[in-house]
Amino acid sequence: LSSKITVIKGKMEEVKLPVDHVDIIISECMGYFLHYESMLDSVLWARDKYLVKGGKMLPDRATMYIAAVEDGKYKAEKKNFWSDIYSTDMSCLAPTVLREPLVDVVPSEHIVSSSSKILELNLCTMKPSDVEFVAGYQLTCNYKDKVHGVVGWFDTEFADLKNPVMLSTSPYNKKTHWKQTIFYSQWDMQVFKGDTLHGSIACRKSLKNFRELDIKISYHIDNDSNKKDFATMYKLR
């Protein structure tokens, strides 16, 4: 297809295009937890410089969600691993290890609550700064169980098409390269059916490395077994 397609290799911000404007921008700008690696920055730069008024962005929408997760077995393995490293007790490292989110496929049966939307982006109109956000969340627990943290995922829509398409990284759908992102909480929480787990989540680019993410999640649960209110800092790298 060389007679129809011209390939220009290079960084978006540095290459020189043979045209002043384009009608469509197609990108794969999604990282883990949507924002990891900050690839969306280059796409928005290209949009503002080259896209004609009324042009198409594909994808053009992105939405993020979280839900409560039961994953006690793996969380315990992750913590207990450090208690005996070649006969040396290094358990003091366990809290630090839990502050690094795990990117993995989460079986849907490990989700123990409703989901909560934490961010909705319109890629056609958003500002680059919109990727840094603070949002509240509220999750209704489906069963009597232990909550070991929250899991995050995203959907991206190709809405402005004759036949719209949705790419979902939800644990309820077919697994993808992006998997899901698990944030293990500092403490486990006993919950009962109908209980509400709520709090806030804040996400920003790391000040030391703009491709990494600093994330803070607060947790609040209040029932007959728990009266917990705490927050945990995470770094996705």
GROMACS .gro file of C-alpha atoms in nm:
model
  237
    1LEU     CA    1   0.000   0.000   0.000
    2SER     CA    2   0.299   0.232  -0.041
    3SER     CA    3   0.109   0.424  -0.310
    4LYS     CA    4  -0.159   0.513  -0.053
    5ILE     CA    5   0.024   0.523   0.282
    6THR     CA    6   0.320   0.740   0.375
    7VAL     CA    7   0.508   0.635   0.689
    8ILE     CA    8   0.690   0.908   0.879
    9LYS     CA    9   0.897   0.773   1.167
   10GLY     CA   10   0.980   0.988   1.468
   11LYS     CA   11   0.848   1.157   1.781
   12MET     CA   12   0.517   1.331   1.721
   13GLU     CA   13   0.645   1.659   1.858
   14GLU     CA   14   0.956   1.654   1.632
   15VAL     CA   15   0.850   1.516   1.292
   16LYS     CA   16   0.746   1.749   1.011
   17LEU     CA   17   0.427   1.647   0.835
   18PRO     CA   18   0.376   1.717   0.463
   19VAL     CA   19   0.032   1.867   0.542
   20ASP     CA   20  -0.091   2.149   0.762
   21HIS     CA   21  -0.394   1.965   0.897
   22VAL     CA   22  -0.537   1.613   0.927
   23ASP     CA   23  -0.894   1.483   0.936
   24ILE     CA   24  -0.844   1.186   1.170
   25ILE     CA   25  -0.604   1.098   1.451
   26ILE     CA   26  -0.586   0.729   1.542
   27SER     CA   27  -0.380   0.643   1.847
   28GLU     CA   28  -0.306   0.369   2.098
   29CYS     CA   29  -0.235   0.606   2.385
   30MET     CA   30  -0.353   0.392   2.676
   31GLY     CA   31  -0.118   0.264   2.944
   32TYR     CA   32  -0.181   0.060   3.258
   33PHE     CA   33  -0.449   0.233   3.468
   34LEU     CA   34  -0.505   0.436   3.147
   35HIS     CA   35  -0.246   0.705   3.225
   36TYR     CA   36   0.077   0.513   3.288
   37GLU     CA   37   0.365   0.634   3.063
   38SER     CA   38   0.177   0.959   2.984
   39MET     CA   39   0.134   0.869   2.616
   40LEU     CA   40  -0.183   1.074   2.587
   41ASP     CA   41   0.021   1.396   2.608
   42SER     CA   42   0.160   1.346   2.256
   43VAL     CA   43  -0.184   1.271   2.113
   44LEU     CA   44  -0.333   1.588   2.260
   45TRP     CA   45  -0.037   1.786   2.129
   46ALA     CA   46  -0.105   1.647   1.779
   47ARG     CA   47  -0.476   1.722   1.815
   48ASP     CA   48  -0.418   2.087   1.900
   49LYS     CA   49  -0.162   2.138   1.624
   50TYR     CA   50  -0.299   1.934   1.333
   51LEU     CA   51  -0.662   1.824   1.370
   52VAL     CA   52  -0.914   2.019   1.161
   53LYS     CA   53  -1.220   2.158   1.333
   54GLY     CA   54  -1.473   1.875   1.354
   55GLY     CA   55  -1.204   1.612   1.285
   56LYS     CA   56  -1.219   1.268   1.441
   57MET     CA   57  -1.021   1.133   1.736
   58LEU     CA   58  -1.009   0.753   1.756
   59PRO     CA   59  -1.064   0.663   2.034
   60ASP     CA   60  -1.261   0.969   2.144
   61ARG     CA   61  -1.378   0.877   2.496
   62ALA     CA   62  -1.213   0.716   2.799
   63THR     CA   63  -1.372   0.616   3.130
   64MET     CA   64  -1.209   0.475   3.444
   65TYR     CA   65  -1.365   0.256   3.715
   66ILE     CA   66  -1.272   0.091   4.043
   67ALA     CA   67  -1.429  -0.188   4.252
   68ALA     CA   68  -1.347  -0.374   4.573
   69VAL     CA   69  -1.149  -0.696   4.539
   70GLU     CA   70  -1.099  -1.010   4.749
   71ASP     CA   71  -0.747  -1.139   4.691
   72GLY     CA   72  -0.626  -1.254   5.032
   73LYS     CA   73  -0.418  -1.549   4.911
   74TYR     CA   74  -0.194  -1.349   4.679
   75LYS     CA   75  -0.174  -1.051   4.913
   76ALA     CA   76  -0.055  -1.281   5.194
   77GLU     CA   77   0.204  -1.439   4.965
   78LYS     CA   78   0.329  -1.095   4.867
   79LYS     CA   79   0.366  -0.992   5.234
   80ASN     CA   80   0.494  -1.320   5.379
   81PHE     CA   81   0.758  -1.366   5.109
   82TRP     CA   82   0.976  -1.112   5.289
   83SER     CA   83   0.969  -1.285   5.629
   84ASP     CA   84   1.234  -1.541   5.526
   85ILE     CA   85   1.481  -1.439   5.256
   86TYR     CA   86   1.760  -1.696   5.280
   87SER     CA   87   1.696  -1.717   5.657
   88THR     CA   88   1.686  -1.338   5.693
   89ASP     CA   89   1.373  -1.161   5.821
   90MET     CA   90   1.307  -0.873   5.581
   91SER     CA   91   0.940  -0.829   5.671
   92CYS     CA   92   1.002  -0.457   5.731
   93LEU     CA   93   0.991  -0.424   5.351
   94ALA     CA   94   0.640  -0.569   5.318
   95PRO     CA   95   0.449  -0.237   5.367
   96THR     CA   96   0.663  -0.076   5.096
   97VAL     CA   97   0.598  -0.363   4.855
   98LEU     CA   98   0.221  -0.325   4.898
   99ARG     CA   99   0.244   0.039   4.791
  100GLU     CA  100   0.336  -0.074   4.439
  101PRO     CA  101   0.018  -0.167   4.247
  102LEU     CA  102  -0.001  -0.505   4.078
  103VAL     CA  103  -0.089  -0.521   3.707
  104ASP     CA  104  -0.254  -0.857   3.646
  105VAL     CA  105  -0.569  -1.028   3.522
  106VAL     CA  106  -0.834  -1.027   3.798
  107PRO     CA  107  -1.095  -1.306   3.776
  108SER     CA  108  -1.441  -1.151   3.788
  109GLU     CA  109  -1.539  -1.373   4.083
  110HIS     CA  110  -1.284  -1.181   4.295
  111ILE     CA  111  -1.484  -0.859   4.254
  112VAL     CA  112  -1.698  -0.824   4.569
  113SER     CA  113  -1.875  -0.491   4.514
  114SER     CA  114  -2.042  -0.265   4.263
  115SER     CA  115  -1.814  -0.051   4.049
  116SER     CA  116  -1.769   0.325   4.070
  117LYS     CA  117  -1.681   0.562   3.786
  118ILE     CA  118  -1.384   0.780   3.886
  119LEU     CA  119  -1.299   0.964   3.563
  120GLU     CA  120  -1.457   1.038   3.226
  121LEU     CA  121  -1.257   1.203   2.948
  122ASN     CA  122  -1.357   1.343   2.610
  123LEU     CA  123  -1.036   1.322   2.408
  124CYS     CA  124  -1.169   1.574   2.157
  125THR     CA  125  -1.208   1.855   2.411
  126MET     CA  126  -1.007   1.767   2.724
  127LYS     CA  127  -0.704   1.959   2.847
  128PRO     CA  128  -0.372   1.779   2.909
  129SER     CA  129  -0.403   1.865   3.278
  130ASP     CA  130  -0.728   1.665   3.304
  131VAL     CA  131  -0.531   1.341   3.336
  132GLU     CA  132  -0.446   1.449   3.693
  133PHE     CA  133  -0.762   1.417   3.899
  134VAL     CA  134  -0.925   1.373   4.238
  135ALA     CA  135  -1.252   1.179   4.257
  136GLY     CA  136  -1.475   1.029   4.520
  137TYR     CA  137  -1.598   0.671   4.501
  138GLN     CA  138  -1.871   0.465   4.667
  139LEU     CA  139  -1.889   0.087   4.646
  140THR     CA  140  -2.175  -0.133   4.766
  141CYS     CA  141  -2.055  -0.474   4.886
  142ASN     CA  142  -2.223  -0.776   4.730
  143TYR     CA  143  -2.133  -1.042   4.988
  144LYS     CA  144  -2.003  -1.110   5.335
  145ASP     CA  145  -1.630  -1.127   5.262
  146LYS     CA  146  -1.291  -0.968   5.316
  147VAL     CA  147  -1.185  -0.670   5.106
  148HIS     CA  148  -0.812  -0.660   5.038
  149GLY     CA  149  -0.805  -0.348   4.821
  150VAL     CA  150  -0.952  -0.206   4.502
  151VAL     CA  151  -0.902  -0.289   4.137
  152GLY     CA  152  -0.904  -0.031   3.855
  153TRP     CA  153  -0.972  -0.058   3.483
  154PHE     CA  154  -1.076   0.159   3.187
  155ASP     CA  155  -1.297   0.157   2.879
  156THR     CA  156  -1.222   0.350   2.561
  157GLU     CA  157  -1.490   0.432   2.306
  158PHE     CA  158  -1.476   0.489   1.932
  159ALA     CA  159  -1.813   0.664   1.950
  160ASP     CA  160  -1.801   0.898   1.650
  161LEU     CA  161  -1.833   0.619   1.393
  162LYS     CA  162  -2.116   0.477   1.185
  163ASN     CA  163  -2.072   0.156   1.386
  164PRO     CA  164  -1.938   0.260   1.730
  165VAL     CA  165  -1.685   0.030   1.900
  166MET     CA  166  -1.594  -0.012   2.268
  167LEU     CA  167  -1.259  -0.141   2.397
  168SER     CA  168  -1.309  -0.253   2.757
  169THR     CA  169  -1.040  -0.373   2.999
  170SER     CA  170  -1.302  -0.470   3.259
  171PRO     CA  171  -1.250  -0.795   3.454
  172TYR     CA  172  -1.596  -0.893   3.328
  173ASN     CA  173  -1.477  -0.891   2.966
  174LYS     CA  174  -1.216  -1.076   2.764
  175LYS     CA  175  -0.867  -1.016   2.903
  176THR     CA  176  -0.645  -0.764   2.727
  177HIS     CA  177  -0.281  -0.653   2.724
  178TRP     CA  178  -0.370  -0.386   2.983
  179LYS     CA  179  -0.515  -0.641   3.231
  180GLN     CA  180  -0.631  -0.462   3.551
  181THR     CA  181  -0.449  -0.266   3.822
  182ILE     CA  182  -0.481  -0.387   4.183
  183PHE     CA  183  -0.421  -0.155   4.478
  184TYR     CA  184  -0.382  -0.359   4.798
  185SER     CA  185  -0.504  -0.175   5.107
  186GLN     CA  186  -0.294  -0.127   5.418
  187TRP     CA  187  -0.547  -0.326   5.622
  188ASP     CA  188  -0.798  -0.594   5.529
  189MET     CA  189  -1.164  -0.502   5.579
  190GLN     CA  190  -1.443  -0.738   5.683
  191VAL     CA  191  -1.760  -0.642   5.497
  192PHE     CA  192  -2.116  -0.765   5.483
  193LYS     CA  193  -2.370  -0.762   5.201
  194GLY     CA  194  -2.500  -0.408   5.158
  195ASP     CA  195  -2.210  -0.237   5.335
  196THR     CA  196  -2.068   0.077   5.173
  197LEU     CA  197  -1.697   0.127   5.122
  198HIS     CA  198  -1.620   0.481   5.019
  199GLY     CA  199  -1.338   0.732   4.996
  200SER     CA  200  -1.141   0.925   4.738
  201ILE     CA  201  -0.871   0.862   4.481
  202ALA     CA  202  -0.614   1.117   4.361
  203CYS     CA  203  -0.384   1.056   4.066
  204ARG     CA  204  -0.099   1.267   3.930
  205LYS     CA  205   0.221   1.227   3.732
  206SER     CA  206   0.526   1.158   3.944
  207LEU     CA  207   0.739   1.466   4.001
  208LYS     CA  208   1.054   1.253   3.957
  209ASN     CA  209   0.948   1.070   3.640
  210PHE     CA  210   0.652   1.202   3.439
  211ARG     CA  211   0.583   0.854   3.298
  212GLU     CA  212   0.512   0.714   3.646
  213LEU     CA  213   0.200   0.778   3.854
  214ASP     CA  214   0.158   0.877   4.218
  215ILE     CA  215  -0.182   0.765   4.345
  216LYS     CA  216  -0.345   0.818   4.684
  217ILE     CA  217  -0.654   0.621   4.785
  218SER     CA  218  -0.850   0.676   5.106
  219TYR     CA  219  -1.073   0.402   5.249
  220HIS     CA  220  -1.364   0.431   5.491
  221ILE     CA  221  -1.579   0.145   5.617
  222ASP     CA  222  -1.803   0.153   5.923
  223ASN     CA  223  -1.992  -0.159   6.033
  224ASP     CA  224  -2.015  -0.390   6.334
  225SER     CA  225  -1.675  -0.547   6.255
  226ASN     CA  226  -1.483  -0.244   6.126
  227LYS     CA  227  -1.448   0.123   6.193
  228LYS     CA  228  -1.161   0.191   5.960
  229ASP     CA  229  -1.058   0.518   5.803
  230PHE     CA  230  -0.715   0.529   5.640
  231ALA     CA  231  -0.527   0.625   5.324
  232THR     CA  232  -0.246   0.462   5.127
  233MET     CA  233   0.001   0.613   4.883
  234TYR     CA  234   0.088   0.409   4.574
  235LYS     CA  235   0.342   0.446   4.293
  236LEU     CA  236   0.276   0.285   3.954
  237ARG     CA  237   0.608   0.238   3.775
   0.00000   0.00000   0.00000
